[in-house]
Each structure stands twice: as structure tokens, then as C-alpha cells.
CSV table of C-alpha atoms in Angstrom, one decimal:
chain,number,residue,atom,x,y,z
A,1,UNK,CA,6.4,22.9,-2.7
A,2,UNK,CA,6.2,20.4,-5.2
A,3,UNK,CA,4.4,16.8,-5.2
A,4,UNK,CA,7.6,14.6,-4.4
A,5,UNK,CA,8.7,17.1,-1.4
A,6,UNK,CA,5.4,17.0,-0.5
A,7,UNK,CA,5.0,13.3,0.1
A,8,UNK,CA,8.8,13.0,1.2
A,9,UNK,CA,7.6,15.4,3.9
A,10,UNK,CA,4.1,13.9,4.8
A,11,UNK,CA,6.0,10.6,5.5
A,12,UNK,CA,8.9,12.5,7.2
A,13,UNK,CA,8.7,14.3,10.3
A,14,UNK,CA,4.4,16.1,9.2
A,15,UNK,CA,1.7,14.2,10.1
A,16,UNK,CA,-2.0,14.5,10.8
A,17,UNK,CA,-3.0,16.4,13.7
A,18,UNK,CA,-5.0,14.5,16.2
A,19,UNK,CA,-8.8,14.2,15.1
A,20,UNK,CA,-11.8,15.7,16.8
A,21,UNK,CA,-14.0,13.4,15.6
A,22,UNK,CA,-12.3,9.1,16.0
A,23,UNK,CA,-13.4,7.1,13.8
A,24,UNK,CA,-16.3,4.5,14.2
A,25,UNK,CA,-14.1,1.2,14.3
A,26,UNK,CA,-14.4,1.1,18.3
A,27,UNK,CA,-17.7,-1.6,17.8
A,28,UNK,CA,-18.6,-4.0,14.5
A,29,UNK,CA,-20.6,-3.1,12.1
A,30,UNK,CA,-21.7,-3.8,8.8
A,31,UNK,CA,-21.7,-1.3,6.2
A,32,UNK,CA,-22.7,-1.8,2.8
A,33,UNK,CA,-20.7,-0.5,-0.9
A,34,UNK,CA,-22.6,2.1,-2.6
A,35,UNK,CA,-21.8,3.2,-6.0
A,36,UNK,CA,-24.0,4.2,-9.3
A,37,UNK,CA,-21.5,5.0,-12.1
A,38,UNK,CA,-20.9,1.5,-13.4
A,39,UNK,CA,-24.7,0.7,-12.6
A,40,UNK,CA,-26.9,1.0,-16.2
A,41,UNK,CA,-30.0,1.9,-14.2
A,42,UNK,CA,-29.1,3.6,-11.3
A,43,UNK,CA,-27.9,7.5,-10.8
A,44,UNK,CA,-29.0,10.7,-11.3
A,45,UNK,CA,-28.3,10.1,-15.2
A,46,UNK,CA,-31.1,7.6,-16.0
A,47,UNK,CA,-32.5,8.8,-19.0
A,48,UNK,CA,-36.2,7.9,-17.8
A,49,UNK,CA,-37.6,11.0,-15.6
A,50,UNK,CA,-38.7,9.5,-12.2
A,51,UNK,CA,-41.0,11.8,-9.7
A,52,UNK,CA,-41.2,9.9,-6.6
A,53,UNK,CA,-44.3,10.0,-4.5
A,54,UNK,CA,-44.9,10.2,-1.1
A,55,UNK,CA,-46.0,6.8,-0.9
A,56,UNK,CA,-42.4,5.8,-2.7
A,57,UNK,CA,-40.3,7.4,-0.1
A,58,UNK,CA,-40.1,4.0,1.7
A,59,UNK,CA,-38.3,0.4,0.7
A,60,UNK,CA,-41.8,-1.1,0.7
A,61,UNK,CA,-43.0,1.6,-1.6
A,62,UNK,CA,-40.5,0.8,-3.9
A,63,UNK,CA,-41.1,-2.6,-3.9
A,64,UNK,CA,-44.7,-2.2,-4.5
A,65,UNK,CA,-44.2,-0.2,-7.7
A,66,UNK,CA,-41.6,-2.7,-9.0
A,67,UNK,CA,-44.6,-5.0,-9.0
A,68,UNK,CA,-46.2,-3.3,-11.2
A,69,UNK,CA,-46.5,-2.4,-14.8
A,70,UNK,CA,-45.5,1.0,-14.2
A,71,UNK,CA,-41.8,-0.1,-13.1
A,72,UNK,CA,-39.1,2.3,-13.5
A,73,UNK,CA,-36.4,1.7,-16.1
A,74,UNK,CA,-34.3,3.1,-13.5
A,75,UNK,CA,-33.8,3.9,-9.7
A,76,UNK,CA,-32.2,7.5,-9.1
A,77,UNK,CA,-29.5,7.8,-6.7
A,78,UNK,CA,-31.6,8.8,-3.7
A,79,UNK,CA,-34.3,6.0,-4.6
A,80,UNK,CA,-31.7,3.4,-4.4
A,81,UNK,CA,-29.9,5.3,-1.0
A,82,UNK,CA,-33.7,5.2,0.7
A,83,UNK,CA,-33.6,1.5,-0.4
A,84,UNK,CA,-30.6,1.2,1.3
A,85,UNK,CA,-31.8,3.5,4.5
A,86,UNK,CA,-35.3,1.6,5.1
A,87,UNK,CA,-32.8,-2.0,5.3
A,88,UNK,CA,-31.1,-0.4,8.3
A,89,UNK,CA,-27.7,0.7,6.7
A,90,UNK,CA,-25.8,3.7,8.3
A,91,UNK,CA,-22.2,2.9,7.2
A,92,UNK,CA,-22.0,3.3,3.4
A,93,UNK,CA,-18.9,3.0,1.6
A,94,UNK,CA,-19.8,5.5,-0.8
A,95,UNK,CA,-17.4,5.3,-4.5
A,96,UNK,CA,-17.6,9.5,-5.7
A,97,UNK,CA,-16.5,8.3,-9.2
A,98,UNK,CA,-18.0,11.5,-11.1
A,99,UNK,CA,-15.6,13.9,-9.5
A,100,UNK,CA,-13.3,11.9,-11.6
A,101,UNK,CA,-15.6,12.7,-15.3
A,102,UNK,CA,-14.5,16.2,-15.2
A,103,UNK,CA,-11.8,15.8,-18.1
A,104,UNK,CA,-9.6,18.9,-16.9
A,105,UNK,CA,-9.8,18.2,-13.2
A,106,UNK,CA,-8.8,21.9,-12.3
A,107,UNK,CA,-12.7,23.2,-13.1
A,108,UNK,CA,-15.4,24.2,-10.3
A,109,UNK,CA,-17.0,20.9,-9.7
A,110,UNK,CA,-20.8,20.5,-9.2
A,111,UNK,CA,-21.2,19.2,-5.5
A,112,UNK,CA,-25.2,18.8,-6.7
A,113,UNK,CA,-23.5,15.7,-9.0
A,114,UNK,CA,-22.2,14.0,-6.1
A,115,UNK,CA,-23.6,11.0,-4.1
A,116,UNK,CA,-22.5,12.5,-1.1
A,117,UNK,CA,-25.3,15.1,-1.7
A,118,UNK,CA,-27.9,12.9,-2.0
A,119,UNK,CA,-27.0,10.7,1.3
A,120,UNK,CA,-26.9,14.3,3.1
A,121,UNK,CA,-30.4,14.5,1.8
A,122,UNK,CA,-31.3,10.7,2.4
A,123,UNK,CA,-30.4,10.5,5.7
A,124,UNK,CA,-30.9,14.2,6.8
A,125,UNK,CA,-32.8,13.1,10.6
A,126,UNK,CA,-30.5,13.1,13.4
A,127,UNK,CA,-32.0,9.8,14.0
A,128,UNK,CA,-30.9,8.2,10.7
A,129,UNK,CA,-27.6,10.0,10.6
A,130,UNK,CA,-25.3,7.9,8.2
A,131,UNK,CA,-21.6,7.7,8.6
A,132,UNK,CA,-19.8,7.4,4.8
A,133,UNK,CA,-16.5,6.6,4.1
A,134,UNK,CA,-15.6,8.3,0.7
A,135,UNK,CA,-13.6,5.9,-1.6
A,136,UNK,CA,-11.9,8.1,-4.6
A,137,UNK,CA,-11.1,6.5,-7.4
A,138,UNK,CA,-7.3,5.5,-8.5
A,139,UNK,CA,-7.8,7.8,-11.3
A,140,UNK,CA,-7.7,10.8,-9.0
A,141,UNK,CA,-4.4,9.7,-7.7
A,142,UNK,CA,-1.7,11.0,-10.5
A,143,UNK,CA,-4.0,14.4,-11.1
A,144,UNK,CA,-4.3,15.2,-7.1
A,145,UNK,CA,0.2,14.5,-7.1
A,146,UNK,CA,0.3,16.8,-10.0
A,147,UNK,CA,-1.8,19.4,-8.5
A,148,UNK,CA,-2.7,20.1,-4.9
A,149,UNK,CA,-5.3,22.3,-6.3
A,150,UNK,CA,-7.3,19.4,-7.5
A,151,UNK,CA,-7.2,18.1,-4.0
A,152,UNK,CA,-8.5,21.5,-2.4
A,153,UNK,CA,-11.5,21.2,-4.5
A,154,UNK,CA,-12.3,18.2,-3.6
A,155,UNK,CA,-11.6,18.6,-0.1
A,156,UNK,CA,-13.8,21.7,0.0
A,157,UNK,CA,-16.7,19.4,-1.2
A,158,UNK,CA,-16.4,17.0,1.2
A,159,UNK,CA,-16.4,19.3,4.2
A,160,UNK,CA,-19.6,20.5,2.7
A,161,UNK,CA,-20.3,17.0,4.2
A,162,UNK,CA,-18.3,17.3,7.3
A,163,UNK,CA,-21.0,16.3,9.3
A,164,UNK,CA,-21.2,13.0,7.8
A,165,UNK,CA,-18.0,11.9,6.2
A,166,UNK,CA,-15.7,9.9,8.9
A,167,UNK,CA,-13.0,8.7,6.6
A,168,UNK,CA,-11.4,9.5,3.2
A,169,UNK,CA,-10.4,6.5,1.4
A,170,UNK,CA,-7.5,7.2,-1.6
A,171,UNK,CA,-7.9,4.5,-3.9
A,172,UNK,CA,-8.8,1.0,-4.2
A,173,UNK,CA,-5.9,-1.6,-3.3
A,174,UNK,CA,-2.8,1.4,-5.1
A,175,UNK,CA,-0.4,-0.9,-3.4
A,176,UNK,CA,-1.2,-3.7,-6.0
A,177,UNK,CA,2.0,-2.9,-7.7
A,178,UNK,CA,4.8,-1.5,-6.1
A,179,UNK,CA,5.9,0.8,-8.6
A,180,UNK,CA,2.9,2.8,-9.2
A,181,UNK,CA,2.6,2.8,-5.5
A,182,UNK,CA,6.1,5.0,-5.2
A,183,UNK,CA,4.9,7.2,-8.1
A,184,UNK,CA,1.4,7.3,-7.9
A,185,UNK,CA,-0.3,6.7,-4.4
A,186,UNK,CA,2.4,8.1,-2.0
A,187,UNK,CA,3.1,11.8,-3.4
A,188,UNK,CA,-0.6,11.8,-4.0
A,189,UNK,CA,-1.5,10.5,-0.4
A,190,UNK,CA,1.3,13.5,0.9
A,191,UNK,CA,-0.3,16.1,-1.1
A,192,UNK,CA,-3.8,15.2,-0.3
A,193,UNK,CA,-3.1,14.7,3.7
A,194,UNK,CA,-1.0,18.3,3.7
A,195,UNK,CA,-4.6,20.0,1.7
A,196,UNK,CA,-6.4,18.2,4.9
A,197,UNK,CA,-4.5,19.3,7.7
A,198,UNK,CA,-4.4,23.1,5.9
A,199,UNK,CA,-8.5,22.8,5.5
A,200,UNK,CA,-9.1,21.1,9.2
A,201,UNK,CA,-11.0,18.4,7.4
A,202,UNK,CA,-12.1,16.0,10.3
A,203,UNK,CA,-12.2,12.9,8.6
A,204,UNK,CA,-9.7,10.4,8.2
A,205,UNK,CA,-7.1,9.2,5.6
A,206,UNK,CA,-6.8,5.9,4.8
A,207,UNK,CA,-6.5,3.0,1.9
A,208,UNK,CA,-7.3,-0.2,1.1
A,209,UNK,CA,-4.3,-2.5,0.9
A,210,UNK,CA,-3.8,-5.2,-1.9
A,211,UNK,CA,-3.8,-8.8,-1.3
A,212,UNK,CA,-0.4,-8.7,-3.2
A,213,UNK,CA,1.7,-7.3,0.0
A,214,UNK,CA,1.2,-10.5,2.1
A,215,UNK,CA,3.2,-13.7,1.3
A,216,UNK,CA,3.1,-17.4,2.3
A,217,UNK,CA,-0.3,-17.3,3.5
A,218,UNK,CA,-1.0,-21.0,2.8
A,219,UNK,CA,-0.5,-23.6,3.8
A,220,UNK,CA,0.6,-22.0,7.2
A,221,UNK,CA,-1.5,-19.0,8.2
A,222,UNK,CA,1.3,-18.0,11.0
A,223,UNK,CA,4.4,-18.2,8.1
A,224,UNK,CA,1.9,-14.9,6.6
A,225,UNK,CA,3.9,-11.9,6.1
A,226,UNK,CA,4.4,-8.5,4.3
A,227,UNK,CA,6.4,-9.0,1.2
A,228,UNK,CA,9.4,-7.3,1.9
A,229,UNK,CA,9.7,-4.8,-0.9
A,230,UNK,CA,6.0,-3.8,-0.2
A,231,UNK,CA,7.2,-2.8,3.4
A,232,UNK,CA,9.8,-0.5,2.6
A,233,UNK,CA,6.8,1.2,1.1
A,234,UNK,CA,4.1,0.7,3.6
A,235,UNK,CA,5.9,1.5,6.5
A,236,UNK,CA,6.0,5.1,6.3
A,237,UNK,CA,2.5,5.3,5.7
A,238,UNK,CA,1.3,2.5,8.4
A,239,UNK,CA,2.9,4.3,10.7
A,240,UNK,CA,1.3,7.4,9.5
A,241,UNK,CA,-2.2,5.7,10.0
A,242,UNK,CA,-1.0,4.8,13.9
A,243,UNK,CA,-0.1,8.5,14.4
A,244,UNK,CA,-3.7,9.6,13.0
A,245,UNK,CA,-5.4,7.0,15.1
A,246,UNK,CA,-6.7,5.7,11.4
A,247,UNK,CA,-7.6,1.9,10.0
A,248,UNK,CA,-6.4,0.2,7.5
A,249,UNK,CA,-8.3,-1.8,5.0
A,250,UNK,CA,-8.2,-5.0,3.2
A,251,UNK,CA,-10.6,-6.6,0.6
A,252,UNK,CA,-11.7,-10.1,1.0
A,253,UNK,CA,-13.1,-12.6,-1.3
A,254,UNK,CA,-13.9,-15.9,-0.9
A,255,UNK,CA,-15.0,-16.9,-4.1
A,256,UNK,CA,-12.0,-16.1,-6.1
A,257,UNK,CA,-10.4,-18.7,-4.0
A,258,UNK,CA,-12.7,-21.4,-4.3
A,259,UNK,CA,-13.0,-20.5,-8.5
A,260,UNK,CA,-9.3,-20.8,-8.4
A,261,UNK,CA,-9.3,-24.2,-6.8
A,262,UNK,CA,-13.0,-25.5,-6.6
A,263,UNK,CA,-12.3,-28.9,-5.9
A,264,UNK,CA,-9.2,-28.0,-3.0
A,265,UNK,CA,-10.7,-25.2,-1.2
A,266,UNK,CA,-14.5,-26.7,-1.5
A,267,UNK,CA,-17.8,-25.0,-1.8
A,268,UNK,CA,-18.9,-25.2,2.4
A,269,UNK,CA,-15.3,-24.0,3.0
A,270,UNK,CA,-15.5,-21.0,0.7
A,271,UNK,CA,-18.8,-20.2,2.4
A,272,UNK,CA,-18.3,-20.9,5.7
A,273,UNK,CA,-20.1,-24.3,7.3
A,274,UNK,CA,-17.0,-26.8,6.9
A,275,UNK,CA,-17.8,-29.9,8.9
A,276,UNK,CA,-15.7,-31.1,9.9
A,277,UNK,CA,-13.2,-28.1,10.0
A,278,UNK,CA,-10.2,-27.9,8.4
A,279,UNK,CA,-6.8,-27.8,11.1
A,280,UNK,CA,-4.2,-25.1,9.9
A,281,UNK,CA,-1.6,-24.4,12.6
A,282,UNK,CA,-3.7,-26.1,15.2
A,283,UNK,CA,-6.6,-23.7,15.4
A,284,UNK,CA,-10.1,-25.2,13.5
A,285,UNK,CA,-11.5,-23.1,11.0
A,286,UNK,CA,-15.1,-23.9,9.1
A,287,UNK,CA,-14.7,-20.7,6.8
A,288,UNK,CA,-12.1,-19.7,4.5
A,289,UNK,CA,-12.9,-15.8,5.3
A,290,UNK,CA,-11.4,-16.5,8.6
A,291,UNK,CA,-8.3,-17.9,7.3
A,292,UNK,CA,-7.8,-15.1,5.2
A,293,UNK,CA,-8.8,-12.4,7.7
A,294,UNK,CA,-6.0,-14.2,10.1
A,295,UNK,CA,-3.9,-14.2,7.3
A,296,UNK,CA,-3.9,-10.5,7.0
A,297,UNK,CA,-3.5,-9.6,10.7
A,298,UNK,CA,-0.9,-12.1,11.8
A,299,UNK,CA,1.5,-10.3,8.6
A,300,UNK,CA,0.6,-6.7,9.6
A,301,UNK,CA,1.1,-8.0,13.4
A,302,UNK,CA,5.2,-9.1,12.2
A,303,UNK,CA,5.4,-5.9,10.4
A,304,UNK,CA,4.7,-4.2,14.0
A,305,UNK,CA,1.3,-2.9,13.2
A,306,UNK,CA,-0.8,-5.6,14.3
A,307,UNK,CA,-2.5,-2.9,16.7
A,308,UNK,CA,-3.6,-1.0,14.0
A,309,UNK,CA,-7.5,-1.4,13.0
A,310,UNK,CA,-8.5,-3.2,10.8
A,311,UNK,CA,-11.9,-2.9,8.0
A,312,UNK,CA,-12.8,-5.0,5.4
A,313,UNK,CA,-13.9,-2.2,2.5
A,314,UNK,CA,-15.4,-5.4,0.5
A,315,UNK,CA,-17.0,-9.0,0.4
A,316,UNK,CA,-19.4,-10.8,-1.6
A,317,UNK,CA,-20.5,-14.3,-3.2
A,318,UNK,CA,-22.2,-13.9,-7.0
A,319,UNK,CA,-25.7,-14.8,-7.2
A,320,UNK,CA,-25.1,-15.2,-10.9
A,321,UNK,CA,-22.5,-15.2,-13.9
A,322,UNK,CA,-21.3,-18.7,-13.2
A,323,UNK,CA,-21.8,-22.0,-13.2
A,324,UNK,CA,-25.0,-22.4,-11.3
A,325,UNK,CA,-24.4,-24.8,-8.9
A,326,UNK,CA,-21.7,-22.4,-7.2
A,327,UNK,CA,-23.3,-19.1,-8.0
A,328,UNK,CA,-26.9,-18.7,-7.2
A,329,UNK,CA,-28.9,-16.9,-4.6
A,330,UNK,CA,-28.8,-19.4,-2.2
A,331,UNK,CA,-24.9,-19.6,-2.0
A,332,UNK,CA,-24.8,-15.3,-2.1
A,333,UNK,CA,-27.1,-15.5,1.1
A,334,UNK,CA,-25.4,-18.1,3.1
A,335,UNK,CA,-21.8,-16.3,2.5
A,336,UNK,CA,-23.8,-13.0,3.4
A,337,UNK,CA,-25.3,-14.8,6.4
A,338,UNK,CA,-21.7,-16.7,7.6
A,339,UNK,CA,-19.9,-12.9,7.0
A,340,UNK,CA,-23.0,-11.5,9.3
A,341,UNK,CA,-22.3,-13.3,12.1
A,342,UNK,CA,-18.8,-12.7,12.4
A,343,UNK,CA,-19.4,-9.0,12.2
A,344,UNK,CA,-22.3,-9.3,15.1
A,345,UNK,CA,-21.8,-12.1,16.9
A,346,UNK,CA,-18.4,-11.2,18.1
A,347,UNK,CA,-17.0,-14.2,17.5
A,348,UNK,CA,-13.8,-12.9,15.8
A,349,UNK,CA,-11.7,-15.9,13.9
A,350,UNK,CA,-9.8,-18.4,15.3
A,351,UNK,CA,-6.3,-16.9,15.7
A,352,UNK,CA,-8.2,-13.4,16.9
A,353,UNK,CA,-11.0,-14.9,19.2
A,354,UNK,CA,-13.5,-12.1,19.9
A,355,UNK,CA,-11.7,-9.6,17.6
A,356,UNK,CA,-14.5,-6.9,16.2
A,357,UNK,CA,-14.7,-7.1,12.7
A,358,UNK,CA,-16.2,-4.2,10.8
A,359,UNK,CA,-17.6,-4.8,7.4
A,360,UNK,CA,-18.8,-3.1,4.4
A,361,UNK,CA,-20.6,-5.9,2.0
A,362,UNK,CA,-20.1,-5.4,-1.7
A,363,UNK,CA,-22.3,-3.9,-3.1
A,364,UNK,CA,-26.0,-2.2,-2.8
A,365,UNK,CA,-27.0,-3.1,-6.2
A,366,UNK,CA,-25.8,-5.2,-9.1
A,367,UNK,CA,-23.6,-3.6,-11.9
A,368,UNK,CA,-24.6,-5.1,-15.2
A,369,UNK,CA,-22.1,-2.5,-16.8
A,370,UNK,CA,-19.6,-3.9,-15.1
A,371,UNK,CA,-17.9,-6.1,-17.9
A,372,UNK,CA,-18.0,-3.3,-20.3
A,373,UNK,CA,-15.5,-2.1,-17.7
A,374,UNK,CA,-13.2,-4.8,-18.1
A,375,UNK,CA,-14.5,-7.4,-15.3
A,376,UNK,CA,-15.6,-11.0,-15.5
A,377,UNK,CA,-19.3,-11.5,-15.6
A,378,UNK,CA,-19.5,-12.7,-11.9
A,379,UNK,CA,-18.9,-8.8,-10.8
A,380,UNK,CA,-21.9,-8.0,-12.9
A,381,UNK,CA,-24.6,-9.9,-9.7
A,382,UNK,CA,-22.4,-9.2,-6.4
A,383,UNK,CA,-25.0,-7.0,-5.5
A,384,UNK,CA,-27.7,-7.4,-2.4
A,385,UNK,CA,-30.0,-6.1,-4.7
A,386,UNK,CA,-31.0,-6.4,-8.5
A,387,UNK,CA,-30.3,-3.0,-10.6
A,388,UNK,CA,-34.0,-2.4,-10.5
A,389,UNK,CA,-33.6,-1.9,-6.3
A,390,UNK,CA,-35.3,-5.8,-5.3
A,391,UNK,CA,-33.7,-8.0,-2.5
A,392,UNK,CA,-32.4,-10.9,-3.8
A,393,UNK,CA,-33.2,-13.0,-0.3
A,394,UNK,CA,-34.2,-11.8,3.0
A,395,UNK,CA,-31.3,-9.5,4.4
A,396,UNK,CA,-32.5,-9.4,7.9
A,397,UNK,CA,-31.6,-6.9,10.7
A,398,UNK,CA,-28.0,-5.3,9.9
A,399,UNK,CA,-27.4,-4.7,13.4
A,400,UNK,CA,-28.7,-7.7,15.2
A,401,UNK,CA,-28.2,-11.7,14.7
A,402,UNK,CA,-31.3,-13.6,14.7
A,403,UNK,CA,-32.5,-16.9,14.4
A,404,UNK,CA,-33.6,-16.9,10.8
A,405,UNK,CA,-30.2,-15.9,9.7
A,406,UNK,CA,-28.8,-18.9,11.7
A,407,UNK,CA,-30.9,-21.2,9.4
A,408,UNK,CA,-29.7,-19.6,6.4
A,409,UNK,CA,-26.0,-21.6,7.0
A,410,UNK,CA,-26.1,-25.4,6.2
A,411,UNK,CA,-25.4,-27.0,9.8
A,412,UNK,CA,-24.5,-30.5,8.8
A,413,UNK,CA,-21.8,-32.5,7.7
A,414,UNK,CA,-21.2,-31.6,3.8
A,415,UNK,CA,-17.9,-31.5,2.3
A,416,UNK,CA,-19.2,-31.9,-1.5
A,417,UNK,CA,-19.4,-29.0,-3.8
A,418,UNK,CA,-22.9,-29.1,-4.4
A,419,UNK,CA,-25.0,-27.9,-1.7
């Protein structure tokens, strides 16, 4: 069978059997980004040997060393995933980019490479059990259409890890434009889904969509919808996500808004304490992360697929990279802290009152390679955590709202851009 019959057939009449194990979107949560290739000091290929001692095997431990002069020049992936496991995480969004270094991508690869093998060993107690959601590259994407082999290999890795994976993500936002989508993401999803089904891999399939399929968004949130010629390709595989009982996912930024239009969108609603709210439609909203989540719903729901759930695979505020008075730590925390207590408070938006909203912030741990990779400075300090594994303010409980987070968001009339 080749690649196009392949994907003509996945989105045909095959599709995914039903799933033994559902996927975790029944209650909120918030997960957390976790990647180390684009990360100078952080990975299993930090040229500086580190032994860990007992006494390191904790996030305090850490910390303590980082205080003194005996720092590491770098964290290794399983001393940045403990980091990660003492804070309370146990839904990483987990990026696998070395799978994609192996230059013939038809050659045994080394599951002992993977970050998926050291969260195994991180969070090895039944207690601590961590549920990942595997994001592969869009690099993969053309090699696994050309070659279901390539996706058998990787699939036989990952049930190596069937015990911890939930969902397989395909890419990051393929959909962005529509014609690599048709050539690219949709054999490559077929071929991949048909080396699932054949392997009896548990997990999920899924993507995360592109803010570029949703039109008129502004000023009227309920005018949002698909743009059409993304929905002659979407709806085949939307409805391929309903028959697999999978999520979709979206990506939502506030701050490229507001840097966009600083002086329109304003600073406390691009991080969520607008007082007094702004009216759109006439629902009251305080927080532009809202507006856009709403945005993004209400178009799926005139496609016909508003039932379908829905996961935000990223969202941050730079600490840094910027002009100060927008991007500093005290702005990263409050965004953190207003996109906290939509995910644990239940209080949904305003169009979706009470909606759960699962999460996954971007990212663990700042990327200071990150403009050698093409990015603005900014994406160099979305991170909860410097490269060398510290906190940048006090994270709190992931799985409970309490009162210190409240004071973290500015609760008083404030419409200026300066805080």
C-alpha cells in the first residue's frame, strides 16, 4: 500500500479501534512542556559529567547545590525531570526531538537516548506515575509518509512505554499551511494511525491545530470560524479524532497579542486582571486567554465538532527578552497564576462557564538556544525555570488553588501598561 492510499484510506471508511485505555481529559489539569534539545545545559549530552547524590535526588537538593560553588554547568535530563516531579507535575508534554537526529531515519534507534526513558525511570512509583503525551517533531512527518517503516520503529519504542504514554501528538500546529498539510501531515497521520492500529498501541493520536484555521475572531468572538479551505482538510481528520474518542489541541499565547498591539489589547488584559472588563458580544471578559480560548471553541462548535475535547499543548508570558516593563518575572507569574486558576478553579471562560480546561504550560526550563533556531529572543525565557533547574517565582501546588496564588493577580482597577 503506498503513503497516499494509505492516508486516502485512514480518512475513508479505517479508523482507530476503540481504546482500552481513554484519555485523561475527563478533569483539568495542568501539565507542564518538557523538552532538552534546544536547551544548552540540559540533556543527556552536557559535556560536564554529573553523578548525582542521594541527597540530590530531590528539587531541594538541587537547589541547595545550585547555591553553591560547585554548581553544575548542566542539569541532565533526569535531574531536570526530578525537578519537575518534586513541583508536583504528572502530565508532561514531552518533545522526543532526537528520534529525529538519526540522519537515515530507517536505522535501529537507541530507546536509552530518549526522554521517554528517563521519565519511565523518574517517575517509576506507582504513586508518582506520570502520564506523557509524546509530541514528534514536524520533521518526522514527510519521512514516516515515505516510509511506514520509520513509523513501526518508533511506535515499537513507545510501547516500550505503554504504560505511561496516553497520547501521540504528530507535529506542532502541521495545519499552519494548508498545502503542506495535504502533502505532509495527512498521508503521514494515515500511515502512522494504520502502524498503530497493526501494533495495538493504546495511546491516542492527535495534533495541535494552528491559529491560522480560525477566522474573524475579533472584534466578534461569535463571527469565529474555520477558514473554509482549512475545513475541507480538517474534517476528515476531526472526525477521525470523534471516532477515536481523542482531543484536539490548540496553542495559546497571550503575549504575541499584546506585542502585536500593546497599547489596544493592554498589559492587565493580556494577563488577565482587566478592571473594568472589556464587553465582546455581551459576555465580560478580564483576560484575553479567555477570549481566545472562546474563540477557538465557538469555530470548532460551527464546524460541528464543538463536542470534541479540547487541550491547550502551550502557554506562557517571557520573564525576559523584551522591554522590561512587559517582560519580567513578575508579569510571567501573574499570567502563570491567571492561566492557573482557570485550569483549577473550574471557572471555564465566559462563553463556556464551568468548561474544564486542561493545560500544559510552556516550558520546564528556559531555551537559551532557542534563537540559534530561528526564534525571537523572548522564546529564549518562557521557561518556569532558569536552564540551570531554579524557579523563577513560587509555582505553588499544581493541583490545588490557594490563597497565595490569588495574591499573585493585581485585583484593582489598572488599565495602564505598566503594572
Amino acid at each position: 500500500m503506498t503513503a497516499s492510499h494509505g492516508w486516502m484510506l485512514s480518512l475513508g471508511v479505517f479508523v482507530l479501534p476503540s481504546l482500552s485505555v481513554p484519555v485523561d481529559v475527563s478533569s483539568p489539569f495542568l501539565g507542564i512542556n518538557y523538552g532538552d534539545l534546544m536547551a544548552k545545559s540540559i540533556g543527556e549530552g552536557c559535556t560536564q559529567n554529573i553523578t548525582q547524590t542521594p541527597d540530590e535526588q530531590t528539587r531541594d537538593g538541587f537547589l541547595a547545590r545550585l547555591a553553591t560553588d560547585d554548581a553544575p554547568a548542566c542539569l541532565t535530563t533526569s535531574m531536570a525531570l526530578t525537578v519537575v516531579k518534586e513541583e508536583g507535575f504528572r502530565h508532561l508534554k514531552v518533545f522526543e526531538e532526537k528520534l529525529g537526529l538519526d540522519e537515515s531515519f530507517f536505522s535501529p534507534l537507541d530507546a536509552g537516548d530518549l526522554v521517554l526513558t528517563r521519565v519511565s525511570e523518574v517517575f517509576r512509583d506507582a504513586d508518582d506515575a506520570a502520564h506523557v503525551w509524546l509530541q514528534l517533531p514536524n520533521g518526522f512527518l514527510k519521512h514516516i509518509r515515505d516510509n511506514s517503516s520509520y513509523a513501526h520503529d518508533i511506535i515499537a519504542l513507545i510501547k516500550e512505554h505503554d504504560d505511561i504514554v496516553d497520547v501521540v501528538i504528530l507535529g506542532n500546529e502541521p495545519f499552519l499551511f494548508p498545502e503542506a498539510a495535504k502533502d505532509e501531515f495527512l498521508p503521514a497521520y494515515g500511515v502512522f494511525k494504520e502502524a498503530a492500529s497493526q501494533a495495538q498501541l493504546d495511546a491516542h493520536l492527535t495534533t495541535v491545530l494552528a491559529n491560522s484555521v480560525i477566522q474573524n475572531t475579533f472584534p466578534s468572538i461569535d463571527a469565529a470560524e474555520m477558514v473554509p479551505s482549512y475545513l475541507e482538510l480538517l474534517e476528515p481528520f476531526l472526525t477521525d479524532l470523534r471516532a477515536s474518542s481523542s482531543p484536539v489541541m490548540v496553542n495559546i499565547f497571550p503575549w504575541f497579542a499584546f506585542s502585536g498591539a500593546p497599547v489596544e489589547v493592554g498589559l492587565p488584559y493580556a494577563l488577565g486582571y482587566r478592571d473594568p472588563p472589556i464587553e465582546v458580544d455581551g459576555r465580560n471578559y478580564t483576560f484575553i486567554w479567555d477570549a481566545q480560548y472562546d474563540a477557538v471553541v465557538t469555530a470548532l462548535d460551527k464546524a460541528g465538532f464543538g463536542d470534541l475535547p479540547l487541550v491547550i499543548g502551550e502557554t506562557s508570558w517571557p520573564s525576559d527578552g523584551d522591554n522590561p516593563v512587559y517582560v519580567n518575572k513578575t508579569t510571567a507569574h501573574i499570567h502563570y497564576a491567571s492561566v492557573k486558576k482557570r485550569v483549577l478553579m473550574d471557572i471555564g471562560t465566559p462563553k463556556y462557564p464551568g468548561r474544564q480546561i486542561p493545560v500544559f504550560y510552556f516550558i520546564a526550563f528556559d531555551r537559551m538556544n532557542a534563537t540559534s533556531y530561528g526564534f525571537p529572543p523572548v522564546e529564549q525565557y518562557l521557561g518556569l525555570h532558569s536552564e540551570e533547574g531554579v524557579a523563577k517565582f513560587d509555582i505553588g501546588s499544581v493541583a490545588e488553588w490557594g490563597e497565595g496564588d490569588e495574591q499573585v493577580i493585581p485585583h484593582m482597577p489598572n488599565n495602564s501598561l505598566a503594572i
